[in-house]
Structures are given as C-alpha cells and as structure tokens.
Coordinates of N, CA and C and ligand atoms in Angstrom, one line a residue:
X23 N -29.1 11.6 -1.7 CA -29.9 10.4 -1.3 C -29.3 9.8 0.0
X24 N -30.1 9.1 1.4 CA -29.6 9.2 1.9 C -28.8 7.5 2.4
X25 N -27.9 7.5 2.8 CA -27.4 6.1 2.8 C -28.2 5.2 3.7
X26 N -28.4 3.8 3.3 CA -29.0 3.0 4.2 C -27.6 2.3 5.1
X27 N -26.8 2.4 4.9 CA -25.7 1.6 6.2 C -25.1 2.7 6.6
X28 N -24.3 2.5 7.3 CA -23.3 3.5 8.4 C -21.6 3.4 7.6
X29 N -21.2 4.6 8.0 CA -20.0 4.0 7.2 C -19.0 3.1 8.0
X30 N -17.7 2.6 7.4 CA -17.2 1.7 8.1 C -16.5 2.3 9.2
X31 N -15.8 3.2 8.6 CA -15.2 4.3 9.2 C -15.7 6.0 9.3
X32 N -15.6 6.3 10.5 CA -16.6 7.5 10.6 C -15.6 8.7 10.3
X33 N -15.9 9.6 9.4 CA -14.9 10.7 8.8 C -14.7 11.4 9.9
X34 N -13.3 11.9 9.5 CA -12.5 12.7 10.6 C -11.9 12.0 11.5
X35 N -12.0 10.4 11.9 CA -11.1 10.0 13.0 C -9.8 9.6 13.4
X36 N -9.3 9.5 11.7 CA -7.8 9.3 11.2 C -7.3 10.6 11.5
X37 N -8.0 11.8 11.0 CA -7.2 13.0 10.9 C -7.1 13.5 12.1
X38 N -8.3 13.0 13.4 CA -7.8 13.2 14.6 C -7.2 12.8 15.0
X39 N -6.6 11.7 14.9 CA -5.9 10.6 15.2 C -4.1 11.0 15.3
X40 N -4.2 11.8 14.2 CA -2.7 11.7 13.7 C -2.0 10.5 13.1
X41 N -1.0 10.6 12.4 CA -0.5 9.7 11.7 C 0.4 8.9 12.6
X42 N 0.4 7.7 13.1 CA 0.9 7.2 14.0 C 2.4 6.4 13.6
X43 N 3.1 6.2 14.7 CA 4.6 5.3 14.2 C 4.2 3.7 14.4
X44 N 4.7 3.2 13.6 CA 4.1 1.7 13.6 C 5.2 1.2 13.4
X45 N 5.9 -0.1 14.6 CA 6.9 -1.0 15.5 C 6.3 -2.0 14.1
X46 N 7.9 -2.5 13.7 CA 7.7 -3.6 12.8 C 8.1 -5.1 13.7
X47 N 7.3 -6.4 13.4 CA 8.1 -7.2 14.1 C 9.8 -7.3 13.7
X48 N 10.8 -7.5 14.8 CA 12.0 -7.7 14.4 C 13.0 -6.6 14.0
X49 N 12.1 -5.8 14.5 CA 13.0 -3.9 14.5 C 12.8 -3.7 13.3
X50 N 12.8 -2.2 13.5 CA 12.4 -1.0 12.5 C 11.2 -0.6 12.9
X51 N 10.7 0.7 11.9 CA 9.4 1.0 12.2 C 9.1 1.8 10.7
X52 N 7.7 2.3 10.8 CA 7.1 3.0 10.0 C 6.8 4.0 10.9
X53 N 7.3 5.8 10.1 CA 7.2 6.8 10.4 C 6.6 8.0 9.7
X54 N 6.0 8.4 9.9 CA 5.4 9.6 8.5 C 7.1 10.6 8.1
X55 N 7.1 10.6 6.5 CA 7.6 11.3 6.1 C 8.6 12.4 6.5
X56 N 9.3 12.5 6.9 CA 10.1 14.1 7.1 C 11.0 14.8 5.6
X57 N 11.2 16.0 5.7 CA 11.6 16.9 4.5 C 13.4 16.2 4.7
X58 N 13.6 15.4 5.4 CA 15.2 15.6 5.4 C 15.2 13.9 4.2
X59 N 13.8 13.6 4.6 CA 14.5 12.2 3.8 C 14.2 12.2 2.2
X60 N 14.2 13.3 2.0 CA 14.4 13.4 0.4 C 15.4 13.0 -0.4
X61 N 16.7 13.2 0.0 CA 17.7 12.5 -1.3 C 17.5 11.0 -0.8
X62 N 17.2 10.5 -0.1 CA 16.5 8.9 -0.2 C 15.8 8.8 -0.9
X63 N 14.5 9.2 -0.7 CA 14.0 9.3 -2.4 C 14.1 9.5 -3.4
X64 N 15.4 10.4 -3.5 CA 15.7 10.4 -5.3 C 16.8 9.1 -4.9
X65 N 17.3 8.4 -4.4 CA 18.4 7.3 -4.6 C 17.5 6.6 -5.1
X66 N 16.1 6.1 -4.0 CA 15.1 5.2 -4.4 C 15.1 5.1 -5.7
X67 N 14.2 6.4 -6.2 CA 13.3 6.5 -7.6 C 14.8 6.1 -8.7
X68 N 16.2 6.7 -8.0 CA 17.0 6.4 -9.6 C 17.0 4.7 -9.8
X69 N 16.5 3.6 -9.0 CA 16.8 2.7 -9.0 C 15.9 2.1 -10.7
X70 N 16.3 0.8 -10.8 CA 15.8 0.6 -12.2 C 14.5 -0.5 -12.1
X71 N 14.7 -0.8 -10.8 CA 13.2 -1.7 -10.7 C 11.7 -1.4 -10.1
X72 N 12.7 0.1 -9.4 CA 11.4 1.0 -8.6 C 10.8 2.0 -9.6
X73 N 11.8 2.4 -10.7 CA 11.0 3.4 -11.8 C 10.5 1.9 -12.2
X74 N 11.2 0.9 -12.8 CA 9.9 0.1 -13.4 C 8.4 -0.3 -13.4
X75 N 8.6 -0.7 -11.4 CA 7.1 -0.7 -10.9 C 6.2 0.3 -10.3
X76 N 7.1 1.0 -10.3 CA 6.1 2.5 -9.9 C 6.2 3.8 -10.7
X77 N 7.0 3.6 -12.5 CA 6.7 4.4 -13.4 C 6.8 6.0 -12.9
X78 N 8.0 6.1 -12.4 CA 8.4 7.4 -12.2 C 9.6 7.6 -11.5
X79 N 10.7 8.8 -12.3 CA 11.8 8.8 -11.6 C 11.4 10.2 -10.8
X80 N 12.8 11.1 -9.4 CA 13.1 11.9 -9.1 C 13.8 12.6 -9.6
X81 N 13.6 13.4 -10.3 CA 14.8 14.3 -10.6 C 15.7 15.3 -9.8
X82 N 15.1 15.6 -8.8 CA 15.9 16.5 -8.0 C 15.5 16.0 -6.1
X83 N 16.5 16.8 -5.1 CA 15.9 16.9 -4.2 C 14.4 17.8 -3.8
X84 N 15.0 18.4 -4.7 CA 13.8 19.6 -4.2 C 12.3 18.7 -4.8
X85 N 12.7 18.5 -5.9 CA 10.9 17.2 -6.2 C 11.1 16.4 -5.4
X86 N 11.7 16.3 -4.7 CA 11.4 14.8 -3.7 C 10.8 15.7 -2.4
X87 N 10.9 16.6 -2.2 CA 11.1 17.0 -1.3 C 9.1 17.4 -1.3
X88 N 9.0 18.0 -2.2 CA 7.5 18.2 -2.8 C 6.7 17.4 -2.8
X89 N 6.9 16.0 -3.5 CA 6.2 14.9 -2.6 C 6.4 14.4 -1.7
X90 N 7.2 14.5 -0.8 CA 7.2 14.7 0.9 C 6.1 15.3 1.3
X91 N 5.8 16.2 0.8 CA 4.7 17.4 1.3 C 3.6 16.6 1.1
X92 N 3.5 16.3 0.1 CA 2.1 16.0 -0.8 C 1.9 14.8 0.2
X93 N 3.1 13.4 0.4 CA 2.3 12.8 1.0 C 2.1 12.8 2.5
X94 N 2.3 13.7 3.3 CA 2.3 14.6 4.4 C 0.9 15.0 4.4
X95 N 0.4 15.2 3.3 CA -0.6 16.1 3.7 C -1.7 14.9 3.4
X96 N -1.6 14.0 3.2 CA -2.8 12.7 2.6 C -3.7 12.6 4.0
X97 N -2.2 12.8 5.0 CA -3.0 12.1 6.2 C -4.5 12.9 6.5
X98 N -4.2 14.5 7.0 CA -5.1 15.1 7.0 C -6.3 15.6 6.1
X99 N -6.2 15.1 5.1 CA -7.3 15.1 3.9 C -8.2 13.6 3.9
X100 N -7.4 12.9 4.7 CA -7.8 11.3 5.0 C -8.4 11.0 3.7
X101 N -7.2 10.8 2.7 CA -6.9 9.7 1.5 C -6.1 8.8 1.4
X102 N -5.0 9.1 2.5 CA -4.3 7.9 2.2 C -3.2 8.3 3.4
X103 N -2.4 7.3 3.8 CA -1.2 7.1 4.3 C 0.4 6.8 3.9
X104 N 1.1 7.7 4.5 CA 2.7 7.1 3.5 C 3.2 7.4 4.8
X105 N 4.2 6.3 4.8 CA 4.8 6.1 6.0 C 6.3 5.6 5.0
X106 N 7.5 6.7 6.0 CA 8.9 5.7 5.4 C 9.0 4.7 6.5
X107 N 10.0 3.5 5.8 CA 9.9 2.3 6.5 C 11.5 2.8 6.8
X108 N 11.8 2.5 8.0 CA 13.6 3.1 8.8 C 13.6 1.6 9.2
X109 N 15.1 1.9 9.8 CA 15.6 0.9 10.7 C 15.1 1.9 12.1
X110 N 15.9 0.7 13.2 CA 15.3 1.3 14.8 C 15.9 2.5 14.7
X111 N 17.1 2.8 14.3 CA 17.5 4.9 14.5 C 16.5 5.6 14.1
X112 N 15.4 5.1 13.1 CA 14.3 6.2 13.1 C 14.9 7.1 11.9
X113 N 15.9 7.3 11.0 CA 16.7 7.8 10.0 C 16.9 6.9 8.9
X114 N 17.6 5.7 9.2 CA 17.9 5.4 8.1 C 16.7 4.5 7.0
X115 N 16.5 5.3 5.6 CA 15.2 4.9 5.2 C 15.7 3.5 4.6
X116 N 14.4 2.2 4.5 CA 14.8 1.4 4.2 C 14.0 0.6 3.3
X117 N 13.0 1.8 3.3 CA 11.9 1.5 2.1 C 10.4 2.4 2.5
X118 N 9.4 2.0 1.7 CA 8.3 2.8 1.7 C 7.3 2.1 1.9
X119 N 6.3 2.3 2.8 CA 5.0 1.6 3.0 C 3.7 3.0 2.7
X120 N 2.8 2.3 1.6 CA 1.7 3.2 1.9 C 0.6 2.7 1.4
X121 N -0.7 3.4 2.6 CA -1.9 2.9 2.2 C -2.4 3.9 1.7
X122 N -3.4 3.7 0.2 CA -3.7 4.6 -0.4 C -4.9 4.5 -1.0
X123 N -5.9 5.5 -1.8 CA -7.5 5.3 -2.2 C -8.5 4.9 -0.9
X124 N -8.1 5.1 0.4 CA -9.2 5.5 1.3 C -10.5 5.6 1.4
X125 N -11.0 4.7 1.2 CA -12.9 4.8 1.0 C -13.6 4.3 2.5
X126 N -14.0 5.7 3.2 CA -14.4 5.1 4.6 C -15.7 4.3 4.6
X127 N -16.3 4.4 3.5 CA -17.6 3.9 3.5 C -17.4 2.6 3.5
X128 N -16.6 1.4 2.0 CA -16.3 0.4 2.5 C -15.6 0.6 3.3
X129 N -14.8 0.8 3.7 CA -13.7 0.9 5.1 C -12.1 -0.1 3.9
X130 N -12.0 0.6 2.7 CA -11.1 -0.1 1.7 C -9.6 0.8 1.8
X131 N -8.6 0.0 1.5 CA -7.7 1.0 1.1 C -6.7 -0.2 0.3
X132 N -5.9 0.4 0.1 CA -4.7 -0.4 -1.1 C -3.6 -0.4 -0.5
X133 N -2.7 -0.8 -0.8 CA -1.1 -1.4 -0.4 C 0.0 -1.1 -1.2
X134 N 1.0 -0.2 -1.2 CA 1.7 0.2 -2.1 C 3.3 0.2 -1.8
X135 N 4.2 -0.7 -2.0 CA 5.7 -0.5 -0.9 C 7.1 -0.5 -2.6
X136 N 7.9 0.1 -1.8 CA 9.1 -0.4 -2.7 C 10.3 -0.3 -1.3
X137 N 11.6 -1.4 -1.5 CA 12.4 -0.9 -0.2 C 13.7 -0.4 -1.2
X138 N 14.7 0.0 -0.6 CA 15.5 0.4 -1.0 C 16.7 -0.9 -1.9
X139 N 17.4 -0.6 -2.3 CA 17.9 -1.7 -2.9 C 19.0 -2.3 -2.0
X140 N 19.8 -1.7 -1.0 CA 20.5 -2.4 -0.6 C 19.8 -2.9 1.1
X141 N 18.6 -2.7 1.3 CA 17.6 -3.8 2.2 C 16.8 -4.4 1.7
X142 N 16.9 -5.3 0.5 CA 16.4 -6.2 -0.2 C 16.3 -7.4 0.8
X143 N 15.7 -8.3 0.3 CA 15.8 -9.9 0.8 C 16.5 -10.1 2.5
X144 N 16.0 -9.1 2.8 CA 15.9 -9.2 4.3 C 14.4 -9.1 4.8
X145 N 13.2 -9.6 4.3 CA 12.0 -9.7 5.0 C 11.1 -8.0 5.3
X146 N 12.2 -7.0 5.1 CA 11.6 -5.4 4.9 C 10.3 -5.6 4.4
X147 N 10.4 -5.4 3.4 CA 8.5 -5.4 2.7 C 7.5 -6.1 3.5
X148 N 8.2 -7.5 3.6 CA 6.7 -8.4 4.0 C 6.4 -7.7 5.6
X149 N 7.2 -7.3 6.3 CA 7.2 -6.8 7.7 C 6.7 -5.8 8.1
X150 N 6.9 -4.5 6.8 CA 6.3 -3.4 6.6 C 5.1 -3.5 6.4
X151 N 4.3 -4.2 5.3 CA 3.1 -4.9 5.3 C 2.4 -5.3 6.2
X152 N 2.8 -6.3 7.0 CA 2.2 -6.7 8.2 C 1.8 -5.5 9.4
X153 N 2.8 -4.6 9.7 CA 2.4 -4.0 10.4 C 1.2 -3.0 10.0
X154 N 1.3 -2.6 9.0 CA 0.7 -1.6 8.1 C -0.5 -2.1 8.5
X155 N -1.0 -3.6 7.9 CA -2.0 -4.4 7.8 C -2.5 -4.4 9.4
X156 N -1.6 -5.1 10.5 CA -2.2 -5.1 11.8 C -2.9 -3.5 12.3
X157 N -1.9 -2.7 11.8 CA -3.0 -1.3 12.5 C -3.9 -0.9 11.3
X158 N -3.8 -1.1 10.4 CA -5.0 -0.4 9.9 C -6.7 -1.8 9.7
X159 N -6.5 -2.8 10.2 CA -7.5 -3.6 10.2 C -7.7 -3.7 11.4
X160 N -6.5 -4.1 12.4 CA -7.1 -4.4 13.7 C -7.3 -3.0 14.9
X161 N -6.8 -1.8 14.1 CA -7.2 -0.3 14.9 C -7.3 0.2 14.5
X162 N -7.6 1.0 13.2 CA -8.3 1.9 12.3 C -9.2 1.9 11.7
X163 N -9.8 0.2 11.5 CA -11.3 0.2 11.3 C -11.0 0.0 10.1
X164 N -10.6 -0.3 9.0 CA -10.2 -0.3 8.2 C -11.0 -2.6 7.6
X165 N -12.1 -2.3 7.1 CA -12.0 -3.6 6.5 C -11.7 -4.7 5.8
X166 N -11.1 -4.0 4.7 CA -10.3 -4.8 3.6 C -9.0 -4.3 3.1
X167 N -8.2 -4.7 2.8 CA -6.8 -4.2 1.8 C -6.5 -4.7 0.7
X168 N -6.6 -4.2 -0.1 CA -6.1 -4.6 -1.3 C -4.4 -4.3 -1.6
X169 N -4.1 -5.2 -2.7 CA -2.5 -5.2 -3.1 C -2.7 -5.8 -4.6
X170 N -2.1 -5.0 -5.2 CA -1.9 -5.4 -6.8 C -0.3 -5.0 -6.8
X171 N 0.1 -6.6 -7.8 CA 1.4 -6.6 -8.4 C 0.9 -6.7 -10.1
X172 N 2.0 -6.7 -11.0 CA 2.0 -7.3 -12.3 C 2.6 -8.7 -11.6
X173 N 1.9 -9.7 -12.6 CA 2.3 -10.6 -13.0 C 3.5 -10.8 -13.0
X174 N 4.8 -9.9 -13.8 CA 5.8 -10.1 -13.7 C 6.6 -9.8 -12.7
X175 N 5.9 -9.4 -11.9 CA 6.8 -9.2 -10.3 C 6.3 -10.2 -9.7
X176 N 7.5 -11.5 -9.3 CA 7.2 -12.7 -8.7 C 7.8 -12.1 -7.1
X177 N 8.1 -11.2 -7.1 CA 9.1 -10.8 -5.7 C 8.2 -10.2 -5.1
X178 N 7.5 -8.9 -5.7 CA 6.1 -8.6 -4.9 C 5.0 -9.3 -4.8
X179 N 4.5 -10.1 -5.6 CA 3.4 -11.4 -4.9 C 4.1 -12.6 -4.1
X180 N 5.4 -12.9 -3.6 CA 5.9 -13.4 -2.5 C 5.8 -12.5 -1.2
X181 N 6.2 -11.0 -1.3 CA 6.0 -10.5 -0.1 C 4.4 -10.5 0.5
X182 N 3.5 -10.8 -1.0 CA 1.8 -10.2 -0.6 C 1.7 -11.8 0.4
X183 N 2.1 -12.5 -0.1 CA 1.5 -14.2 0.5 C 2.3 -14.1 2.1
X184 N 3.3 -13.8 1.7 CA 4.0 -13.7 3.0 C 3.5 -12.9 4.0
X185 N 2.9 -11.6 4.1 CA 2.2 -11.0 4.4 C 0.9 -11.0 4.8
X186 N 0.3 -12.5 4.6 CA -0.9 -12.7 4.4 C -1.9 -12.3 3.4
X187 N -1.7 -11.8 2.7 CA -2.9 -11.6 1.6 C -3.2 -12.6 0.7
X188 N -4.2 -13.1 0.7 CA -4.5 -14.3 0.1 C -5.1 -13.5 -1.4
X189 N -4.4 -14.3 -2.6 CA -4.6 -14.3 -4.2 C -6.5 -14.1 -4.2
X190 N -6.8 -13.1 -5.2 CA -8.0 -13.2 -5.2 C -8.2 -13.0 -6.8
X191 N -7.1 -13.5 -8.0 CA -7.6 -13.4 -9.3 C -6.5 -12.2 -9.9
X192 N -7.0 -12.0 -11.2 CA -6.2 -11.7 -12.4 C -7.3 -10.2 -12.9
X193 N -6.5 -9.6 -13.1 CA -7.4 -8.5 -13.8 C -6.5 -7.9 -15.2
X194 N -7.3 -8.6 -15.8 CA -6.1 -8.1 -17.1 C -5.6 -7.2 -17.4
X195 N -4.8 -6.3 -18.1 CA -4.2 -5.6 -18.8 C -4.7 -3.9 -17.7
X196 N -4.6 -3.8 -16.8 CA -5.3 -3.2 -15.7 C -4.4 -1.7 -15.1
X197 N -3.0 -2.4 -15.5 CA -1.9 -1.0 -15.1 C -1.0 -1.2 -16.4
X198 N -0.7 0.8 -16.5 CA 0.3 0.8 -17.6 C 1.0 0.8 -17.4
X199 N 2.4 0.5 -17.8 CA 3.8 0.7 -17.3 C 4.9 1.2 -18.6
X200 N 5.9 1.6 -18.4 CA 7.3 2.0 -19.6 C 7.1 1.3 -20.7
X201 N 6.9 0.0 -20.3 CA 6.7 -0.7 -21.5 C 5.3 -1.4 -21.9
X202 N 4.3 -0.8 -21.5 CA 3.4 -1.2 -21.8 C 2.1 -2.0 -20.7
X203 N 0.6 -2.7 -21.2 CA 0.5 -2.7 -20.5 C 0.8 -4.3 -19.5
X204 N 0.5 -4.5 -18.2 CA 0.4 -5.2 -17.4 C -0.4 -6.2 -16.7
X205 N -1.3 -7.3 -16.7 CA -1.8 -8.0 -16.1 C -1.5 -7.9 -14.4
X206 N -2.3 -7.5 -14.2 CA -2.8 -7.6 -12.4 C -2.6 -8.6 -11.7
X207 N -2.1 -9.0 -11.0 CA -2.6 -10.1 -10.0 C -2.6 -9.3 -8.6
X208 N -3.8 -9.6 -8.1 CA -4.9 -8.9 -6.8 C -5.1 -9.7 -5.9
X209 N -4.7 -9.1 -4.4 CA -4.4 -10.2 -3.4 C -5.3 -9.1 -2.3
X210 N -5.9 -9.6 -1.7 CA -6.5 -9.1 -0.2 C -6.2 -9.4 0.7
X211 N -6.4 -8.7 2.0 CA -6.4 -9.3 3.3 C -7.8 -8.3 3.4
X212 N -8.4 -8.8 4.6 CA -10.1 -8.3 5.5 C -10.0 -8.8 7.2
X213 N -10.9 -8.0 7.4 CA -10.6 -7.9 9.1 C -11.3 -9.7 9.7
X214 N -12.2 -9.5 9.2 CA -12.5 -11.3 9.8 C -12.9 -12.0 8.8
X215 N -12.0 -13.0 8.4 CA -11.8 -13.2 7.0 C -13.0 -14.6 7.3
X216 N -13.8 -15.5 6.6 CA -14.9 -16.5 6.8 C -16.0 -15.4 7.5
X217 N -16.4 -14.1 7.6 CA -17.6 -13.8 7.7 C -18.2 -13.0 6.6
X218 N -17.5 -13.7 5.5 CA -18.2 -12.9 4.0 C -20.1 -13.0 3.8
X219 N -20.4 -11.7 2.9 CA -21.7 -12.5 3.3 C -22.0 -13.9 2.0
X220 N -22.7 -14.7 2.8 CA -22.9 -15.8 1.9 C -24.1 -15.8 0.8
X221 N -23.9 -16.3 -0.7 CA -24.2 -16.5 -1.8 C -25.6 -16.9 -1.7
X222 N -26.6 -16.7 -2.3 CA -28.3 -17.4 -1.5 C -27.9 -19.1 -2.1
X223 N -28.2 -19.5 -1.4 CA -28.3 -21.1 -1.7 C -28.1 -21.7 -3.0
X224 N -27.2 -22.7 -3.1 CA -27.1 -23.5 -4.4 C -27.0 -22.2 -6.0
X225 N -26.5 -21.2 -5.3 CA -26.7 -20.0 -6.7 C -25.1 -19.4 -6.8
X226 N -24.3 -19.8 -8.1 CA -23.4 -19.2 -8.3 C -22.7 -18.2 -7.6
X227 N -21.7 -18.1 -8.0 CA -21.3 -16.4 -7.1 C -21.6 -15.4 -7.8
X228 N -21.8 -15.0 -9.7 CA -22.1 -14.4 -10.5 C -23.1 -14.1 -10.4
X229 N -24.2 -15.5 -10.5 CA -25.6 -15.1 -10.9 C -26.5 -14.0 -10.3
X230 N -27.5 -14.0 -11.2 CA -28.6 -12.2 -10.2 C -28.0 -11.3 -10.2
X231 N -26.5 -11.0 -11.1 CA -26.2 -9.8 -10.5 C -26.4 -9.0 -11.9
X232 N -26.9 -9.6 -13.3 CA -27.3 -9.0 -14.6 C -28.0 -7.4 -14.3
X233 N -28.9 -7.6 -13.7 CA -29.9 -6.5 -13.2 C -29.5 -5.3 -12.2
X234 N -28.4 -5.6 -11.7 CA -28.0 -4.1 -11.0 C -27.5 -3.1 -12.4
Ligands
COA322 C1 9.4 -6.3 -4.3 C2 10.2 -5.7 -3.1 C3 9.4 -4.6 -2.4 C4 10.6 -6.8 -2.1 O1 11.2 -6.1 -1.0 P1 12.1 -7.0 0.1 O2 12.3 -6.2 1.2 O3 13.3 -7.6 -0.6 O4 11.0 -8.1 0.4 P2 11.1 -9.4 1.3 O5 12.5 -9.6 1.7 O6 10.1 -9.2 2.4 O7 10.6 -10.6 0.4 C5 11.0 -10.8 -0.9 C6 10.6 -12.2 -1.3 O8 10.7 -12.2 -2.7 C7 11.5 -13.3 -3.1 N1 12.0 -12.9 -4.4 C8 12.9 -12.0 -4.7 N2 13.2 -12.0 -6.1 C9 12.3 -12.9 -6.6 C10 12.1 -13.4 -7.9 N3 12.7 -12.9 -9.0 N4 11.2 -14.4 -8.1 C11 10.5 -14.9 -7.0 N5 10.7 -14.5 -5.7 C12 11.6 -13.5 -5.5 C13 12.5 -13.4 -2.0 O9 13.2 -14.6 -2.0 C14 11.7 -13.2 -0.8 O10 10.9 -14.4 -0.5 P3 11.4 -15.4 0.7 O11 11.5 -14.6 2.0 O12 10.4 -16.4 0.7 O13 12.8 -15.9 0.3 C15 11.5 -5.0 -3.6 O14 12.3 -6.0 -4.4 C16 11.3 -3.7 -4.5 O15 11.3 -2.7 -3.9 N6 11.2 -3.9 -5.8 C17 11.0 -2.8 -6.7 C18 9.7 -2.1 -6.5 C19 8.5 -3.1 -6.4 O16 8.5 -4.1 -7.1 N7 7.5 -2.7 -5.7 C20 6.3 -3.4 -5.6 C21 5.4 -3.0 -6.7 S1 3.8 -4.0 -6.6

C-alpha cells in the first residue's frame, strides 16, 4: 500500500553517514564501540544498579566483546546507535549512551544510558544525553526521542529533566525487571517543540479517536 507522507528520514543516510563522534559540553565525547573496551563492560554490567536497570549481567570478556559487535553493527542495519561515553583521552569509558528502535518514518528513536559507577554525580549522563539529543534532532533528522525510567529511579528522571525532556505521563506496569514488574515514567524531547499538530477546536485530546 503506498504511503501518503514522505518519511522523516530517508533510509540509508545514517549508514552513509557513518557513526559519528559527538564532543560533550565540558569534555568528553561519545565514540562508537571498540573490541578493547570490553572488560569495561563486564565491570559495568557486574555493578548492582546497572544489572538492576538494565536486567543483565556480563559474564565474560569475550560476551562483552560480542555485544561490542552486535552494537557495532546497529549502525549499519540503521536500528539504532551505541556510542561509549569516554573522557577527552578517547579510552577511558565513563559510561554508555544509546539511541535505539529507529523508525525513520516517524523519524523516532529512544534513549538508553548507564555511567560507570565511579563517574557518577558528575553531570556524565545528563551531558551524554544532550549531546546525543543535539545531533540526532538538530542533524540527523531525527524528530522525537523518547526516554523511559521506572518510577523508582529518581536519578534517571533527574538526568531526563536535566537533559531536557519534558515528563509526558505514566505507563503502567510497562517494563519487567529481577524483581518484577515496573511503572514507566516517559519523558520526550522533539525537534520544534509548540509545532504539534493542534486538536480540532474545543475537542478533547482523546476524543474521535474510538473509530480508528
Ligand atoms: C542514573 C545514572 C545514569 C545517572 O548518571 P550520572 O552520570 O550520575 O548522572 P548526572 O550526574 O548527570 O545526574 C544525576 C542526577 O541524579 C541525582 N540523583 C542521584 N541519585 C538520586 C536519588 N536517589 N534520588 C534523586 N536524585 C538523585 C543527582 O543529584 C543528579 O542531579 P543534580 O545534578 O541535580 O544534583 C547512573 O546513576 C546509573 O548508571 N545508574 C544505573 C543505571 C541506570 O539507572 N540507568 C538508567 C536506566 S533508565
């Protein structure tokens, strides 16, 4: 069937593109993946708040090393993005930024970070984000981002606000986790935020929409 709009993003331009390095404000950067920073990722994954919110450990280098690969290869299948988050040497890892679920038609993707534990509460995440957020809305075409925390992570919905993403609601019981499941809370950012399309006159935001 054939589409009546254009997509947001026209396929293949990421993958021509290459996966770019992205300058955080205030030093550091985001860099695609390399095979050496795998025992970083199993330090990551052994931690007890990153298996919490992202429900998986490493068990070896060599599995880390495999999803290195895997998310290496996201770029060119243009699904998603994973970038380690370094200091300025470009080595030392300091956490993870990635945009993931890729839909060029909306022009949508998601937000997914954890930092290392001992570059906590130094502004890493929200910075990581930001930059992530500046190139993939203001030069990849990219319209909207999403970010979901649980509820119970008050640390990751401070990085989302800080970040800019403004709170857009609750989606109940929505992610599973070790211990069960989790309430959502769902934060966006969009490329020109006040040019939503608008509601037809004096009519709810819900209503008329029974019949799709
Ligand atoms: C959440 C996480 C990414 C934050 O990383 P970070 O680099 O420390 O983030 P930032 O320094 O940019 O910001 C953290 C903010 O959370 C706040 N914070 C930390 N713990 C908090 C808590 N228990 N309750 C409320 N706020 C908290 C900090 O004070 C800081 O806000 P501030 O700058 O206004 O003081 C990091 O703790 C982490 O990796 N946690 C485990 C994995 C995870 O939760 N990933 C996200 C899943 S959605």
């Amino acid at each position: 069937m054939p589409l009546l709009a254009a997509p947001t993003i026209t396929a293949g331009t990421l993958a021509a593109l290459g996966q770019p390095v992205l300058p955080m404000d205030g030093g550091g950067m985001l860099r695609p993946w390399r095979e050496a920073d795998a025992a970083s990722v199993v330090e990551a994954y052994a931690d007890p708040h990153i298996q919490r919110w992202h429900v998986r450990r490493a068990d070896s280098v060599a599995e880390a090393r495999e999803w290195i690969t895997l998310w290496r290869r996201t770029w060119q299948s243009e699904t998603a993005g994973h970038w380690a988050v370094t200091a300025d040497d470009g080595k030392t890892v300091l956490g993870r930024l990635a945009l993931k679920s890729w839909d060029f038609f909306d022009g949508g993707a998601e937000v997914a970070y954890w930092t290392m534990p001992s570059a906590r509460g130094a502004g890493v995440a929200a910075r990581a984000v930001r930059a992530a957020a500046r190139w993939a809305l203001d030069e990849a075409g990219f319209q909207r981002l999403e970010l979901e925390h649980s509820t119970a992570n008050p640390a990751s919905c401070r990085v989302a606000a800080k970040a800019g993403f403004e709170g857009e609601g609750l989606r109940r019981q929505a992610a599973r986790h070790a211990d069960g499941w989790h309430d959502m809370h769902r934060h966006a950012k969009v490329r020109q935020p006040g040019r939503e399309h608008p509601s037809p006159a004096g009519s709810p935001e819900c209503e008329g929409k029974g019949g799709l």
